[in-house]
CSV table of C-alpha atoms in Angstrom, one decimal:
chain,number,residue,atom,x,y,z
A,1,UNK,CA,0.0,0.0,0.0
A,2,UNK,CA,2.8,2.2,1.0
A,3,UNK,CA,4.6,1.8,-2.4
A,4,UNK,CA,1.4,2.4,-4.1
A,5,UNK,CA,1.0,5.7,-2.5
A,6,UNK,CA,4.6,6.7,-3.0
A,7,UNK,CA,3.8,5.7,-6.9
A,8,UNK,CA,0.8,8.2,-7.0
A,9,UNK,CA,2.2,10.8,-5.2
A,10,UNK,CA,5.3,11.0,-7.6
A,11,UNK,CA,3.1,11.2,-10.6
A,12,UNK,CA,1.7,14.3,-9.8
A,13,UNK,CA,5.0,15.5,-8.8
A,14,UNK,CA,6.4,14.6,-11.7
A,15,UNK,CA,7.7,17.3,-14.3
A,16,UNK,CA,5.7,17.5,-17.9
A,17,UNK,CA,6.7,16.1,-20.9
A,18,UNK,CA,7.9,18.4,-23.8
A,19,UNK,CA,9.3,17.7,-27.5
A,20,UNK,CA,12.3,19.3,-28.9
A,21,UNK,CA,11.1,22.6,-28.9
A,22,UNK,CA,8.0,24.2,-27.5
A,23,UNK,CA,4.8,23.7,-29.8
A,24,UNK,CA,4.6,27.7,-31.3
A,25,UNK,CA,0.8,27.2,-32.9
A,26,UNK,CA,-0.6,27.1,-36.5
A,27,UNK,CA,-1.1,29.8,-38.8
A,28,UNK,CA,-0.8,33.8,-37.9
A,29,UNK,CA,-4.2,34.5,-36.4
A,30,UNK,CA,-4.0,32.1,-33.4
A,31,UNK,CA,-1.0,32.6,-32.1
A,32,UNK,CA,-1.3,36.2,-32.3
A,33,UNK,CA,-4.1,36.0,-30.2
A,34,UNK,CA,-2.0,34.3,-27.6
A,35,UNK,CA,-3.3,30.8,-28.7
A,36,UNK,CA,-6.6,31.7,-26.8
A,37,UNK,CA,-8.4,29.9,-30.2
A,38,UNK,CA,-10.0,26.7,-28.9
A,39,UNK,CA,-13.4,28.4,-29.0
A,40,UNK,CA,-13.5,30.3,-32.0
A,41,UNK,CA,-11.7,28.1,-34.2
A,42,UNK,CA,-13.2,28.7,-37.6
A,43,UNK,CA,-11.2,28.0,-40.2
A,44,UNK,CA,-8.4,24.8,-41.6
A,45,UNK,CA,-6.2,25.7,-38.3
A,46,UNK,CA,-8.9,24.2,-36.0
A,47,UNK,CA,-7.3,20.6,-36.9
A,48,UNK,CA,-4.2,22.0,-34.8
A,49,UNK,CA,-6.6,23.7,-32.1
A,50,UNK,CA,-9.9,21.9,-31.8
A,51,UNK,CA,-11.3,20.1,-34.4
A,52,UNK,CA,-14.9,20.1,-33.2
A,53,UNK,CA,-14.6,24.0,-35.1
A,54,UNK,CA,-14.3,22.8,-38.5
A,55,UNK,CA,-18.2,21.8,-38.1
A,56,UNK,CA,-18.1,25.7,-38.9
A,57,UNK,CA,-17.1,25.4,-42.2
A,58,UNK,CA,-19.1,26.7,-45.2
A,59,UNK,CA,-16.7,25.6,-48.0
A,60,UNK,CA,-13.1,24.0,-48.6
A,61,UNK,CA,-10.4,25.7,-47.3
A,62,UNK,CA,-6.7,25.3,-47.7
A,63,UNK,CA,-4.1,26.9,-45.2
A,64,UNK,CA,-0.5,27.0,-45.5
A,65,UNK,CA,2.5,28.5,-43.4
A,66,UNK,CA,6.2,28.6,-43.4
A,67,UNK,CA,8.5,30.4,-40.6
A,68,UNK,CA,12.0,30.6,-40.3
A,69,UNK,CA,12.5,30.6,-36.1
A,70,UNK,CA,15.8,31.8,-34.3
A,71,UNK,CA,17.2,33.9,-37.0
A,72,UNK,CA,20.9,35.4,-36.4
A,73,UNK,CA,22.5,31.8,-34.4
A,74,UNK,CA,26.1,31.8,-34.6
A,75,UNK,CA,26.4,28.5,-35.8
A,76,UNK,CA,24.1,29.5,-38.8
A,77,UNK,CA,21.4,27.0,-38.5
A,78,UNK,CA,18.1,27.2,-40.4
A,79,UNK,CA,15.5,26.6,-37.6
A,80,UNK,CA,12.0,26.1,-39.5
A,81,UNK,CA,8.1,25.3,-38.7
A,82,UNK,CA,5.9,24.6,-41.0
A,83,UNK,CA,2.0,23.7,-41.5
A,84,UNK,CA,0.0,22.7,-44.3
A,85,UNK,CA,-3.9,21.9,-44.0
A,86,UNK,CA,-7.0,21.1,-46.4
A,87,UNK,CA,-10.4,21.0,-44.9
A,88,UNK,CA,-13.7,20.0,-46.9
A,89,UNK,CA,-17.1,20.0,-45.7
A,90,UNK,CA,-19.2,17.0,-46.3
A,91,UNK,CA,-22.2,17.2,-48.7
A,92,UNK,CA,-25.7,17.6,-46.9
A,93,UNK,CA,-24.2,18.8,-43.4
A,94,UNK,CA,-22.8,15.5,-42.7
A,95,UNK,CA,-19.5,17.3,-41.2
A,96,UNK,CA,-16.1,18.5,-42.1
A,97,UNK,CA,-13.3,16.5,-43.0
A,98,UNK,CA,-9.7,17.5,-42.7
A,99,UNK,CA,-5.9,17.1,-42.8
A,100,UNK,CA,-2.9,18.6,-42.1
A,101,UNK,CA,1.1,18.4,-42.1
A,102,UNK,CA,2.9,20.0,-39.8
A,103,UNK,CA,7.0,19.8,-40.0
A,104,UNK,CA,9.6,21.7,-37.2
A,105,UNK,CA,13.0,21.3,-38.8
A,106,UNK,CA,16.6,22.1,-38.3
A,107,UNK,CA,19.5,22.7,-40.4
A,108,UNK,CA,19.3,20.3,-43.8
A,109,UNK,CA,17.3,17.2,-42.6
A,110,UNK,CA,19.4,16.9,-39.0
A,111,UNK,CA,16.7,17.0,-36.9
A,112,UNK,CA,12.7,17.2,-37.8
A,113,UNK,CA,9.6,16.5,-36.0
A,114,UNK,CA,6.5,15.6,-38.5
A,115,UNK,CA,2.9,15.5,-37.2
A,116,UNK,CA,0.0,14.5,-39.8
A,117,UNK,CA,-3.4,15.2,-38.8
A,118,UNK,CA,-6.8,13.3,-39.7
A,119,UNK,CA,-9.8,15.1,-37.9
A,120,UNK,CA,-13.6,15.0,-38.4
A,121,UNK,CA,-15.7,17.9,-37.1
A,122,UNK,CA,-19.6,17.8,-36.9
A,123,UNK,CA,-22.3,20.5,-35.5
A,124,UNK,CA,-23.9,18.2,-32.7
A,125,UNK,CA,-27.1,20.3,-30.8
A,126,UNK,CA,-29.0,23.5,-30.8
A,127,UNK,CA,-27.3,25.4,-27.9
A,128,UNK,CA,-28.8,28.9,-27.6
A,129,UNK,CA,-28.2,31.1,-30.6
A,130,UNK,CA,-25.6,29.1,-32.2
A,131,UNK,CA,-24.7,25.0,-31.7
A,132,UNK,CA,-22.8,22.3,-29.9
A,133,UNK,CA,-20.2,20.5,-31.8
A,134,UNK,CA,-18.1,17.9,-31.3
A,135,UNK,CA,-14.6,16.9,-33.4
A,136,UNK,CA,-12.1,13.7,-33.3
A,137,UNK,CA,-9.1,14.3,-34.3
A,138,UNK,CA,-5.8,11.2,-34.6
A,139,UNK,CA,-2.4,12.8,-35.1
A,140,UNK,CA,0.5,10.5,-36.1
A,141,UNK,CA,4.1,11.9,-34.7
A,142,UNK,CA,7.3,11.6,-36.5
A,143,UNK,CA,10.9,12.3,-34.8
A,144,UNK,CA,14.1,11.7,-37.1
A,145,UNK,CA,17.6,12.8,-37.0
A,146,UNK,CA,20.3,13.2,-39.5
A,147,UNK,CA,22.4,11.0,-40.8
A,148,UNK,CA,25.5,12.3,-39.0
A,149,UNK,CA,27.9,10.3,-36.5
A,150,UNK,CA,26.6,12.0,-33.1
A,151,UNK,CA,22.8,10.8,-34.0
């Protein structure tokens, strides 16, 4: 019992997993609002962000971003992030489908992370003036490293 406890108690204690580098959003418009874009995620970025929001699209939509991140390094590495999404709404309000690609690289192929998306987003109830809606979304995660002696 005692173990058990100890078990539980370190668990919460325990320090939060993180990848390489710190996950810096999708698009321009969420994380310039602070990445406070859970509830009014409208738009192909709501497979990043919550895909129960692409029940609120009207037509197909294609986004697409590209950032070059810690400029200026004195060892000259190219630090990028990258996201590319296509969301299509279903025929006779059956839902919206959607995918998306998202790559954080460094330097020419000696480290990248890869996430591709599927999600499925669908209006569920009436709720007051607007609606519920609910979204599943199944992300498959990608690590690799160069082919250089230290990896």
């Amino acid at each position: 019992m005692r173990n058990v406890l100890i078990g539980v108690l370190l668990a919460f204690v325990g320090a939060p997993a993180h990848g390489a580098f710190e996950d810096l959003g999708a698009g321009a418009r969420a994380p310039g609002m602070g990445d406070a874009f859970v509830a009014v995620a409208d738009d192909v970025y709501a497979v990043h962000y919550n895909p129960a929001g692409l029940a609120q699209l009207g037509r197909p939509e294609i986004g697409a971003s590209y950032t070059r991140l810690l400029l200026g390094l004195t060892d000259s590495s190219d630090v990028s992030d990258m996201f590319f999404g296509y969301a299509h709404p279903l025929p006779k309000a059956k839902g919206t489908v959607a995918t998306s690609w998202e790559q954080l690289g460094l330097g020419n192929g000696l480290f990248t992370e890869q996430a591709f998306s599927l999600a499925y987003g669908r209006g569920a109830l009436p709720l007051g003036p607007g609606r519920l809606s609910a979204g599943l979304a199944g992300r498959w995660l990608r690590r690799g490293f160069g082919g250089f002696p230290e990896a």
